Amino acid sequence: MTSSPLQSTPYPTDALRALAMHCQGLDRRVTGRTQPGPQAILDAVKRVGWVQIDTLQMVQRSQYLTMWSRLGCYDTADFDRLVFDDGNASSENGRQLFEYWMHAACIIPLTEYRYKLPAMRDHRDGEVGWRRSWAEQPENLKLVGDVLRFIEKNGCRRSADFESNEKRRGPWWDWKPAKRALEHLYNSGELVIANRLKFQRVYDLPERVIPDWVDTSMPDRDEAGSHLLEISLRALGVCSPAQVGDYCHMKRTESRPLVEALVKCGAFVRLKGQMADGSVRDLLTHRDNVGLLRQAADGDLAPTLTTFLSPFDSLFWARDRDMQFWGFRQILESYKPERIREWGYFCLPIL
C-alpha cells in the first residue's frame, strides 16, 4: 500500500498550524472544577510523546512549564510521583514515566521503555569518542564494576555519595571519575534514575525501579526506530520528511530510509502545505491524523489557547518548523555571553 496526497492543492498555513497545535495539546484547555491530577498529566505526556528536562529553572523547571502550558495549574508533586513514586525501591511501584535520552534528557512513558533498549545496548557495546576510550581503560572498567556492585549491595546513590578529590566543574557536567562511571552505567541501561534530590540524580538498579508490568523484550533496531518515528509524527501533527527524526533526536541519515518505508506502508501520508512565507513544501502527516487535518482545513480545529511556552517545549523540536509555519524563530540565549544577547537570558515565547 502506498500513500497518496490528501488533496491536490496545498493545505493553507492556518490548517497546518491548527493541526500542529492540536496534536501538541496547545489548541485549548479542558476546563473543569477540579485541578488536573496524575491521569491528566500522564495523558498530556503521552500526547506529546516525551517531555524535555533541563538544568535551567528560571520561572520553573522546563518539564513543569511544558505541562502547565497544556493543563494550567496543577500539582508538580503529582508529576514527580509519576516519574519517581517517592523513590520507591521495588518492582511493585506506581511509576508510569522514566528518564532517559530522547530529543535530549527527557521524561518518557514507561510504555516506551523497550524501544530505548537498543540505544542502551549501543551505549554498552560501542560508545564513541572520548567516552569509548574512557570506558576501555582497565582502571575505569574496574571503577564501573565497583560502582555497580556498591549500588547492588547498598541501594540507590547520587554521584555526590562517591568521594573524589577532583574539583567539581558544575552541577550538570561534573565529570569526576565516579560520575563518569554512573553516566556510563545509566547510558547503558545498567542503572536508571530512581529519584531526584534537589535535581541531583539518584541511581539504582532497573529491577528495583522499573515496574514488573513494563515490557523489557528487545526490539530490533528498525522496529524501535520506526515506532519512535510514528510517535514523533503523531505528536508533531505535520512536518517535512526530514523533520520527523528531529523529534526523537534521530540522525537524518538514519531516519530517511525508515520514513520512506513508513510512507510506503501507508503509516505516513504525503501532502503539500503552504508555509508562512508563501512557499509550498512537501510534508507528511500520520494516517491517524488525516481526519484531524481535514477538520483543520475546514476551520473546525481552530486553536483558542493563549499561553507562555518553555523554550524547550516540544512544539519547537522540528528544526526550522517554527519559522516555516509561524514566521517565528525560537531563540534561547541563556548560553550566550550577555553582550551578544538580543532578547535576554531566559525568554518565554507567547503562543
mmCIF file of C-alpha atoms in Angstrom:
data_model
loop_
_atom_site.group_PDB
_atom_site.id
_atom_site.type_symbol
_atom_site.label_atom_id
_atom_site.label_comp_id
_atom_site.label_asym_id
_atom_site.label_seq_id
_atom_site.Cartn_x
_atom_site.Cartn_y
_atom_site.Cartn_z
ATOM 1 C CA MET A 1 0.000 0.000 0.000
ATOM 2 C CA THR A 2 1.390 3.400 -0.962
ATOM 3 C CA SER A 3 0.139 6.684 0.399
ATOM 4 C CA SER A 4 -1.195 9.453 -1.833
ATOM 5 C CA PRO A 5 -1.807 13.159 -1.297
ATOM 6 C CA LEU A 6 -4.924 14.077 0.641
ATOM 7 C CA GLN A 7 -5.772 16.799 -1.853
ATOM 8 C CA SER A 8 -4.163 18.201 -4.961
ATOM 9 C CA THR A 9 -3.898 21.773 -3.668
ATOM 10 C CA PRO A 10 -1.569 22.763 -0.810
ATOM 11 C CA TYR A 11 -3.056 22.943 2.661
ATOM 12 C CA PRO A 12 -3.141 26.522 3.962
ATOM 13 C CA THR A 13 -0.762 27.643 6.687
ATOM 14 C CA ASP A 14 -3.594 28.136 9.172
ATOM 15 C CA ALA A 15 -4.597 24.481 8.815
ATOM 16 C CA LEU A 16 -1.018 23.294 9.349
ATOM 17 C CA ARG A 17 -0.686 25.447 12.458
ATOM 18 C CA ALA A 18 -4.021 24.256 13.828
ATOM 19 C CA LEU A 19 -3.104 20.593 13.395
ATOM 20 C CA ALA A 20 0.345 21.084 14.932
ATOM 21 C CA MET A 21 -1.075 22.837 17.996
ATOM 22 C CA HIS A 22 -3.900 20.321 18.417
ATOM 23 C CA CYS A 23 -1.511 17.362 18.333
ATOM 24 C CA GLN A 24 0.652 19.110 20.928
ATOM 25 C CA GLY A 25 -2.336 19.779 23.197
ATOM 26 C CA LEU A 26 -1.848 23.519 22.758
ATOM 27 C CA ASP A 27 -5.061 24.442 20.966
ATOM 28 C CA ARG A 28 -7.331 24.658 24.000
ATOM 29 C CA ARG A 29 -7.590 23.592 27.641
ATOM 30 C CA VAL A 30 -10.278 21.398 29.105
ATOM 31 C CA THR A 31 -11.726 23.463 31.919
ATOM 32 C CA GLY A 32 -13.284 21.937 34.989
ATOM 33 C CA ARG A 33 -13.913 22.485 38.644
ATOM 34 C CA THR A 34 -11.031 20.283 39.744
ATOM 35 C CA GLN A 35 -7.302 20.719 39.238
ATOM 36 C CA PRO A 36 -5.724 18.325 36.704
ATOM 37 C CA GLY A 37 -4.451 15.244 38.511
ATOM 38 C CA PRO A 38 -1.973 12.440 37.760
ATOM 39 C CA GLN A 39 -4.013 10.900 34.940
ATOM 40 C CA ALA A 40 -4.341 14.218 33.121
ATOM 41 C CA ILE A 41 -0.581 14.764 33.463
ATOM 42 C CA LEU A 42 0.182 11.265 32.180
ATOM 43 C CA ASP A 43 -2.200 11.730 29.245
ATOM 44 C CA ALA A 44 -0.530 15.036 28.371
ATOM 45 C CA VAL A 45 2.939 13.447 28.419
ATOM 46 C CA LYS A 46 1.756 10.587 26.208
ATOM 47 C CA ARG A 47 0.165 13.050 23.809
ATOM 48 C CA VAL A 48 3.474 14.822 23.159
ATOM 49 C CA GLY A 49 5.470 11.573 23.440
ATOM 50 C CA TRP A 50 8.127 12.798 25.880
ATOM 51 C CA VAL A 51 8.975 15.961 27.792
ATOM 52 C CA GLN A 52 12.401 17.602 27.916
ATOM 53 C CA ILE A 53 14.085 18.425 31.211
ATOM 54 C CA ASP A 54 16.883 20.927 31.708
ATOM 55 C CA THR A 55 19.036 22.362 34.466
ATOM 56 C CA LEU A 56 17.743 25.900 33.943
ATOM 57 C CA GLN A 57 14.992 26.747 36.418
ATOM 58 C CA MET A 58 14.018 30.356 35.823
ATOM 59 C CA VAL A 59 10.245 30.639 36.368
ATOM 60 C CA GLN A 60 10.069 26.826 36.819
ATOM 61 C CA ARG A 61 11.753 23.641 35.608
ATOM 62 C CA SER A 62 11.149 23.001 31.920
ATOM 63 C CA GLN A 63 9.086 19.827 32.361
ATOM 64 C CA TYR A 64 6.716 21.592 34.734
ATOM 65 C CA LEU A 65 6.336 24.555 32.364
ATOM 66 C CA THR A 66 5.594 22.250 29.452
ATOM 67 C CA MET A 67 2.741 20.636 31.365
ATOM 68 C CA TRP A 68 1.466 23.980 32.691
ATOM 69 C CA SER A 69 1.206 25.337 29.138
ATOM 70 C CA ARG A 70 -1.179 22.496 28.334
ATOM 71 C CA LEU A 71 -3.006 21.872 31.610
ATOM 72 C CA GLY A 72 -2.917 25.135 33.521
ATOM 73 C CA CYS A 73 -2.279 24.991 37.270
ATOM 74 C CA TYR A 74 -1.567 21.520 38.660
ATOM 75 C CA ASP A 75 0.429 19.949 41.478
ATOM 76 C CA THR A 76 4.003 19.316 40.318
ATOM 77 C CA ALA A 77 4.311 16.675 43.053
ATOM 78 C CA ASP A 78 1.815 14.583 41.068
ATOM 79 C CA PHE A 79 4.152 14.771 38.079
ATOM 80 C CA ASP A 80 7.151 13.772 40.202
ATOM 81 C CA ARG A 81 5.317 10.782 41.661
ATOM 82 C CA LEU A 82 4.572 9.516 38.150
ATOM 83 C CA VAL A 83 8.327 9.509 37.491
ATOM 84 C CA PHE A 84 9.786 8.571 40.872
ATOM 85 C CA ASP A 85 6.969 7.239 43.098
ATOM 86 C CA ASP A 86 8.677 8.984 46.038
ATOM 87 C CA GLY A 87 11.820 6.911 45.417
ATOM 88 C CA ASN A 88 10.086 3.556 45.959
ATOM 89 C CA ALA A 89 12.758 0.847 45.522
ATOM 90 C CA SER A 90 10.531 -2.039 44.479
ATOM 91 C CA SER A 91 9.423 -3.522 41.181
ATOM 92 C CA GLU A 92 5.859 -3.170 42.504
ATOM 93 C CA ASN A 93 5.636 0.611 42.373
ATOM 94 C CA GLY A 94 3.416 3.273 40.873
ATOM 95 C CA ARG A 95 5.820 4.725 38.326
ATOM 96 C CA GLN A 96 4.376 5.464 34.896
ATOM 97 C CA LEU A 97 7.262 7.529 33.489
ATOM 98 C CA PHE A 98 11.062 7.297 33.415
ATOM 99 C CA GLU A 99 14.057 9.424 32.488
ATOM 100 C CA TYR A 100 16.326 8.737 29.550
ATOM 101 C CA TRP A 101 17.704 10.332 26.401
ATOM 102 C CA MET A 102 15.282 11.090 23.595
ATOM 103 C CA HIS A 103 15.163 14.542 21.998
ATOM 104 C CA ALA A 104 17.513 15.409 24.871
ATOM 105 C CA ALA A 105 17.249 14.394 28.528
ATOM 106 C CA CYS A 106 13.540 13.597 28.696
ATOM 107 C CA ILE A 107 10.724 12.161 30.768
ATOM 108 C CA ILE A 108 9.212 9.284 28.798
ATOM 109 C CA PRO A 109 6.230 6.953 29.328
ATOM 110 C CA LEU A 110 7.309 3.534 30.576
ATOM 111 C CA THR A 111 5.324 2.016 27.716
ATOM 112 C CA GLU A 112 8.224 3.197 25.530
ATOM 113 C CA TYR A 113 10.953 1.675 27.717
ATOM 114 C CA ARG A 114 11.602 -1.323 25.463
ATOM 115 C CA TYR A 115 12.077 0.946 22.453
ATOM 116 C CA LYS A 116 15.068 2.569 24.147
ATOM 117 C CA LEU A 117 16.739 -0.775 24.873
ATOM 118 C CA PRO A 118 18.625 -0.810 21.535
ATOM 119 C CA ALA A 119 20.076 2.629 22.335
ATOM 120 C CA MET A 120 21.143 1.366 25.758
ATOM 121 C CA ARG A 121 22.753 -1.675 24.140
ATOM 122 C CA ASP A 122 24.597 0.554 21.679
ATOM 123 C CA HIS A 123 25.983 2.629 24.546
ATOM 124 C CA ARG A 124 27.065 -0.510 26.368
ATOM 125 C CA ASP A 125 28.683 -2.168 23.348
ATOM 126 C CA GLY A 126 30.113 0.739 21.428
ATOM 127 C CA GLU A 127 30.222 4.200 22.917
ATOM 128 C CA VAL A 128 32.167 6.540 20.676
ATOM 129 C CA GLY A 129 34.744 9.289 21.078
ATOM 130 C CA TRP A 130 36.257 10.057 24.455
ATOM 131 C CA ARG A 131 33.526 8.085 26.252
ATOM 132 C CA ARG A 132 34.596 4.907 24.467
ATOM 133 C CA SER A 133 38.296 5.450 25.129
ATOM 134 C CA TRP A 134 37.493 6.215 28.766
ATOM 135 C CA ALA A 135 35.353 3.079 29.174
ATOM 136 C CA GLU A 136 38.035 0.847 27.631
ATOM 137 C CA GLN A 137 40.753 1.821 30.113
ATOM 138 C CA PRO A 138 41.301 -1.017 32.644
ATOM 139 C CA GLU A 139 41.157 1.251 35.696
ATOM 140 C CA ASN A 140 37.858 2.704 34.509
ATOM 141 C CA LEU A 141 36.387 -0.713 33.753
ATOM 142 C CA LYS A 142 37.219 -1.658 37.328
ATOM 143 C CA LEU A 143 35.638 1.564 38.604
ATOM 144 C CA VAL A 144 32.441 0.886 36.647
ATOM 145 C CA GLY A 145 32.227 -2.589 38.166
ATOM 146 C CA ASP A 146 32.945 -1.284 41.661
ATOM 147 C CA VAL A 147 30.256 1.408 41.400
ATOM 148 C CA LEU A 148 27.673 -1.072 40.128
ATOM 149 C CA ARG A 149 28.441 -3.597 42.869
ATOM 150 C CA PHE A 150 28.307 -0.866 45.525
ATOM 151 C CA ILE A 151 24.793 0.144 44.434
ATOM 152 C CA GLU A 152 23.721 -3.502 44.180
ATOM 153 C CA LYS A 153 24.770 -4.001 47.801
ATOM 154 C CA ASN A 154 23.929 -0.638 49.373
ATOM 155 C CA GLY A 155 20.988 0.691 47.371
ATOM 156 C CA CYS A 156 20.428 3.889 45.417
ATOM 157 C CA ARG A 157 23.139 6.535 45.352
ATOM 158 C CA ARG A 158 23.916 10.010 43.961
ATOM 159 C CA SER A 159 27.235 10.899 42.384
ATOM 160 C CA ALA A 160 27.845 13.095 45.450
ATOM 161 C CA ASP A 161 27.836 9.939 47.577
ATOM 162 C CA PHE A 162 31.105 8.822 45.978
ATOM 163 C CA GLU A 163 34.144 10.595 47.351
ATOM 164 C CA SER A 164 36.566 12.318 44.993
ATOM 165 C CA ASN A 165 39.304 14.872 45.418
ATOM 166 C CA GLU A 166 38.869 16.223 41.892
ATOM 167 C CA LYS A 167 37.489 19.739 41.530
ATOM 168 C CA ARG A 168 33.815 19.900 40.588
ATOM 169 C CA ARG A 169 33.158 21.530 37.220
ATOM 170 C CA GLY A 170 29.481 22.346 37.608
ATOM 171 C CA PRO A 171 26.098 20.846 38.504
ATOM 172 C CA TRP A 172 25.376 19.264 35.079
ATOM 173 C CA TRP A 173 28.755 18.158 33.689
ATOM 174 C CA ASP A 174 30.598 17.154 36.870
ATOM 175 C CA TRP A 175 32.896 14.594 35.255
ATOM 176 C CA LYS A 176 34.673 13.220 38.292
ATOM 177 C CA PRO A 177 35.530 9.518 37.898
ATOM 178 C CA ALA A 178 32.574 8.088 39.814
ATOM 179 C CA LYS A 179 30.147 10.278 37.920
ATOM 180 C CA ARG A 180 31.612 9.137 34.628
ATOM 181 C CA ALA A 181 31.036 5.570 35.766
ATOM 182 C CA LEU A 182 27.459 6.379 36.781
ATOM 183 C CA GLU A 183 26.812 8.077 33.434
ATOM 184 C CA HIS A 184 28.219 5.075 31.578
ATOM 185 C CA LEU A 185 26.028 2.684 33.557
ATOM 186 C CA TYR A 186 22.986 4.924 33.072
ATOM 187 C CA ASN A 187 23.515 5.322 29.325
ATOM 188 C CA SER A 188 23.950 1.554 29.087
ATOM 189 C CA GLY A 189 20.725 0.830 30.975
ATOM 190 C CA GLU A 190 22.512 -0.931 33.826
ATOM 191 C CA LEU A 191 21.358 1.843 36.159
ATOM 192 C CA VAL A 192 18.256 4.026 35.976
ATOM 193 C CA ILE A 193 17.225 7.216 37.724
ATOM 194 C CA ALA A 194 15.212 6.254 40.781
ATOM 195 C CA ASN A 195 14.687 9.753 42.149
ATOM 196 C CA ARG A 196 15.964 13.319 42.126
ATOM 197 C CA LEU A 197 17.006 15.205 45.239
ATOM 198 C CA LYS A 198 17.376 18.931 44.559
ATOM 199 C CA PHE A 199 17.618 17.940 40.897
ATOM 200 C CA GLN A 200 20.551 15.591 41.577
ATOM 201 C CA ARG A 201 20.094 12.183 40.014
ATOM 202 C CA VAL A 202 19.682 9.222 42.339
ATOM 203 C CA TYR A 203 20.699 5.989 40.606
ATOM 204 C CA ASP A 204 19.540 2.439 41.255
ATOM 205 C CA LEU A 205 19.220 -0.927 39.528
ATOM 206 C CA PRO A 206 16.461 -1.270 36.901
ATOM 207 C CA GLU A 207 14.935 -4.242 38.718
ATOM 208 C CA ARG A 208 14.329 -2.037 41.759
ATOM 209 C CA VAL A 209 12.820 0.824 39.749
ATOM 210 C CA ILE A 210 11.143 -0.406 36.556
ATOM 211 C CA PRO A 211 7.721 -1.913 37.425
ATOM 212 C CA ASP A 212 7.023 -5.571 36.668
ATOM 213 C CA TRP A 213 4.385 -4.724 34.053
ATOM 214 C CA VAL A 214 6.882 -2.967 31.754
ATOM 215 C CA ASP A 215 7.799 -4.856 28.569
ATOM 216 C CA THR A 216 11.571 -5.368 28.513
ATOM 217 C CA SER A 217 11.826 -7.514 25.376
ATOM 218 C CA MET A 218 14.480 -6.261 22.961
ATOM 219 C CA PRO A 219 13.125 -4.951 19.620
ATOM 220 C CA ASP A 220 15.344 -4.851 16.566
ATOM 221 C CA ARG A 221 16.755 -1.504 15.505
ATOM 222 C CA ASP A 222 14.281 -0.854 12.674
ATOM 223 C CA GLU A 223 11.271 -1.770 14.818
ATOM 224 C CA ALA A 224 12.378 0.595 17.564
ATOM 225 C CA GLY A 225 13.253 3.392 15.160
ATOM 226 C CA SER A 226 10.009 3.124 13.210
ATOM 227 C CA HIS A 227 7.975 3.082 16.406
ATOM 228 C CA LEU A 228 9.627 6.252 17.708
ATOM 229 C CA LEU A 229 9.180 7.982 14.352
ATOM 230 C CA GLU A 230 5.469 7.151 14.378
ATOM 231 C CA ILE A 231 5.071 8.656 17.837
ATOM 232 C CA SER A 232 7.036 11.684 16.665
ATOM 233 C CA LEU A 233 4.839 12.387 13.649
ATOM 234 C CA ARG A 234 1.626 11.848 15.603
ATOM 235 C CA ALA A 235 2.843 14.417 18.123
ATOM 236 C CA LEU A 236 4.122 16.865 15.513
ATOM 237 C CA GLY A 237 0.910 16.672 13.505
ATOM 238 C CA VAL A 238 2.547 17.676 10.227
ATOM 239 C CA CYS A 239 6.130 18.396 9.176
ATOM 240 C CA SER A 240 8.649 17.782 6.410
ATOM 241 C CA PRO A 241 10.080 14.257 5.941
ATOM 242 C CA ALA A 242 13.463 15.425 7.232
ATOM 243 C CA GLN A 243 11.965 16.868 10.424
ATOM 244 C CA VAL A 244 10.298 13.705 11.750
ATOM 245 C CA GLY A 245 13.515 12.345 13.242
ATOM 246 C CA ASP A 246 14.342 15.670 14.916
ATOM 247 C CA TYR A 247 11.628 14.964 17.463
ATOM 248 C CA CYS A 248 13.326 11.808 18.766
ATOM 249 C CA HIS A 249 16.877 13.020 18.070
ATOM 250 C CA MET A 250 17.447 10.540 15.258
ATOM 251 C CA LYS A 251 20.090 11.371 12.687
ATOM 252 C CA ARG A 252 18.553 12.216 9.341
ATOM 253 C CA THR A 253 20.695 9.609 7.595
ATOM 254 C CA GLU A 254 19.145 7.023 9.932
ATOM 255 C CA SER A 255 15.575 8.323 9.783
ATOM 256 C CA ARG A 256 15.393 8.765 5.994
ATOM 257 C CA PRO A 257 15.013 5.076 4.988
ATOM 258 C CA LEU A 258 12.646 4.395 7.884
ATOM 259 C CA VAL A 259 10.468 7.374 6.940
ATOM 260 C CA GLU A 260 10.356 6.174 3.328
ATOM 261 C CA ALA A 261 9.324 2.695 4.494
ATOM 262 C CA LEU A 262 6.569 4.199 6.664
ATOM 263 C CA VAL A 263 5.330 6.194 3.662
ATOM 264 C CA LYS A 264 5.366 3.071 1.521
ATOM 265 C CA CYS A 265 3.323 1.050 4.027
ATOM 266 C CA GLY A 266 0.789 3.860 4.432
ATOM 267 C CA ALA A 267 1.570 4.860 8.017
ATOM 268 C CA PHE A 268 2.829 8.257 6.813
ATOM 269 C CA VAL A 269 0.807 10.239 4.274
ATOM 270 C CA ARG A 270 2.251 12.783 1.857
ATOM 271 C CA LEU A 271 0.740 16.220 1.309
ATOM 272 C CA LYS A 272 1.720 19.711 0.279
ATOM 273 C CA GLY A 273 1.437 22.724 2.537
ATOM 274 C CA GLN A 274 1.872 26.453 2.255
ATOM 275 C CA MET A 275 4.468 27.990 4.548
ATOM 276 C CA ALA A 276 4.238 31.337 6.331
ATOM 277 C CA ASP A 277 6.356 32.949 3.594
ATOM 278 C CA GLY A 278 4.020 31.719 0.853
ATOM 279 C CA SER A 279 6.261 28.908 -0.410
ATOM 280 C CA VAL A 280 4.928 25.368 -0.808
ATOM 281 C CA ARG A 281 6.658 22.351 0.723
ATOM 282 C CA ASP A 282 6.280 18.584 0.669
ATOM 283 C CA LEU A 283 5.056 17.455 4.080
ATOM 284 C CA LEU A 284 3.967 14.346 5.952
ATOM 285 C CA THR A 285 1.233 13.567 8.417
ATOM 286 C CA HIS A 286 0.442 10.323 10.219
ATOM 287 C CA ARG A 287 -2.530 8.366 8.926
ATOM 288 C CA ASP A 288 -4.078 8.705 12.400
ATOM 289 C CA ASN A 289 -4.087 12.496 11.887
ATOM 290 C CA VAL A 290 -5.716 12.558 8.440
ATOM 291 C CA GLY A 291 -9.199 13.228 9.817
ATOM 292 C CA LEU A 292 -7.842 15.984 12.045
ATOM 293 C CA LEU A 293 -6.103 17.602 9.085
ATOM 294 C CA ARG A 294 -9.382 17.680 7.187
ATOM 295 C CA GLN A 295 -11.062 19.278 10.205
ATOM 296 C CA ALA A 296 -8.280 21.851 10.371
ATOM 297 C CA ALA A 297 -8.665 22.650 6.673
ATOM 298 C CA ASP A 298 -12.427 23.095 7.174
ATOM 299 C CA GLY A 299 -11.820 25.514 10.054
ATOM 300 C CA ASP A 300 -13.220 23.123 12.673
ATOM 301 C CA LEU A 301 -9.971 22.816 14.648
ATOM 302 C CA ALA A 302 -9.226 26.488 15.219
ATOM 303 C CA PRO A 303 -6.987 26.968 18.296
ATOM 304 C CA THR A 304 -8.183 29.278 21.065
ATOM 305 C CA LEU A 305 -5.429 28.964 23.688
ATOM 306 C CA THR A 306 -3.005 31.747 24.563
ATOM 307 C CA THR A 307 -0.182 30.712 26.872
ATOM 308 C CA PHE A 308 3.510 31.000 27.683
ATOM 309 C CA LEU A 309 5.791 28.219 26.437
ATOM 310 C CA SER A 310 9.027 26.805 27.770
ATOM 311 C CA PRO A 311 12.000 27.492 25.482
ATOM 312 C CA PHE A 312 12.402 23.699 25.487
ATOM 313 C CA ASP A 313 8.789 22.975 24.504
ATOM 314 C CA SER A 314 8.325 20.123 22.047
ATOM 315 C CA LEU A 315 6.455 22.465 19.691
ATOM 316 C CA PHE A 316 9.916 23.710 18.640
ATOM 317 C CA TRP A 317 11.732 20.397 18.209
ATOM 318 C CA ALA A 318 11.250 20.012 14.444
ATOM 319 C CA ARG A 319 14.187 22.024 13.128
ATOM 320 C CA ASP A 320 13.115 25.243 11.339
ATOM 321 C CA ARG A 321 9.399 24.431 11.549
ATOM 322 C CA ASP A 322 8.788 27.431 13.816
ATOM 323 C CA MET A 323 9.962 29.741 11.035
ATOM 324 C CA GLN A 324 8.231 27.765 8.289
ATOM 325 C CA PHE A 325 4.815 27.625 9.992
ATOM 326 C CA TRP A 326 4.776 30.775 12.122
ATOM 327 C CA GLY A 327 7.464 33.038 10.700
ATOM 328 C CA PHE A 328 8.978 33.000 14.198
ATOM 329 C CA ARG A 329 12.394 31.824 15.323
ATOM 330 C CA GLN A 330 12.613 30.429 18.854
ATOM 331 C CA ILE A 331 15.942 31.541 20.311
ATOM 332 C CA LEU A 332 17.392 30.534 23.676
ATOM 333 C CA GLU A 333 20.111 32.950 24.754
ATOM 334 C CA SER A 334 20.897 31.569 28.213
ATOM 335 C CA TYR A 335 24.179 30.112 26.996
ATOM 336 C CA LYS A 336 25.249 33.207 25.062
ATOM 337 C CA PRO A 337 27.525 35.897 26.530
ATOM 338 C CA GLU A 338 25.416 38.770 27.834
ATOM 339 C CA ARG A 339 26.944 41.254 25.400
ATOM 340 C CA ILE A 340 25.516 39.471 22.346
ATOM 341 C CA ARG A 341 22.036 38.654 23.673
ATOM 342 C CA GLU A 342 19.219 40.319 21.786
ATOM 343 C CA TRP A 343 16.215 39.341 23.911
ATOM 344 C CA GLY A 344 17.544 38.305 27.304
ATOM 345 C CA TYR A 345 18.805 35.420 29.406
ATOM 346 C CA PHE A 346 15.567 33.436 29.562
ATOM 347 C CA CYS A 347 12.516 34.372 27.498
ATOM 348 C CA LEU A 348 9.213 32.512 27.342
ATOM 349 C CA PRO A 349 7.609 32.566 23.890
ATOM 350 C CA ILE A 350 3.931 33.552 23.857
ATOM 351 C CA LEU A 351 1.609 31.323 21.863
#
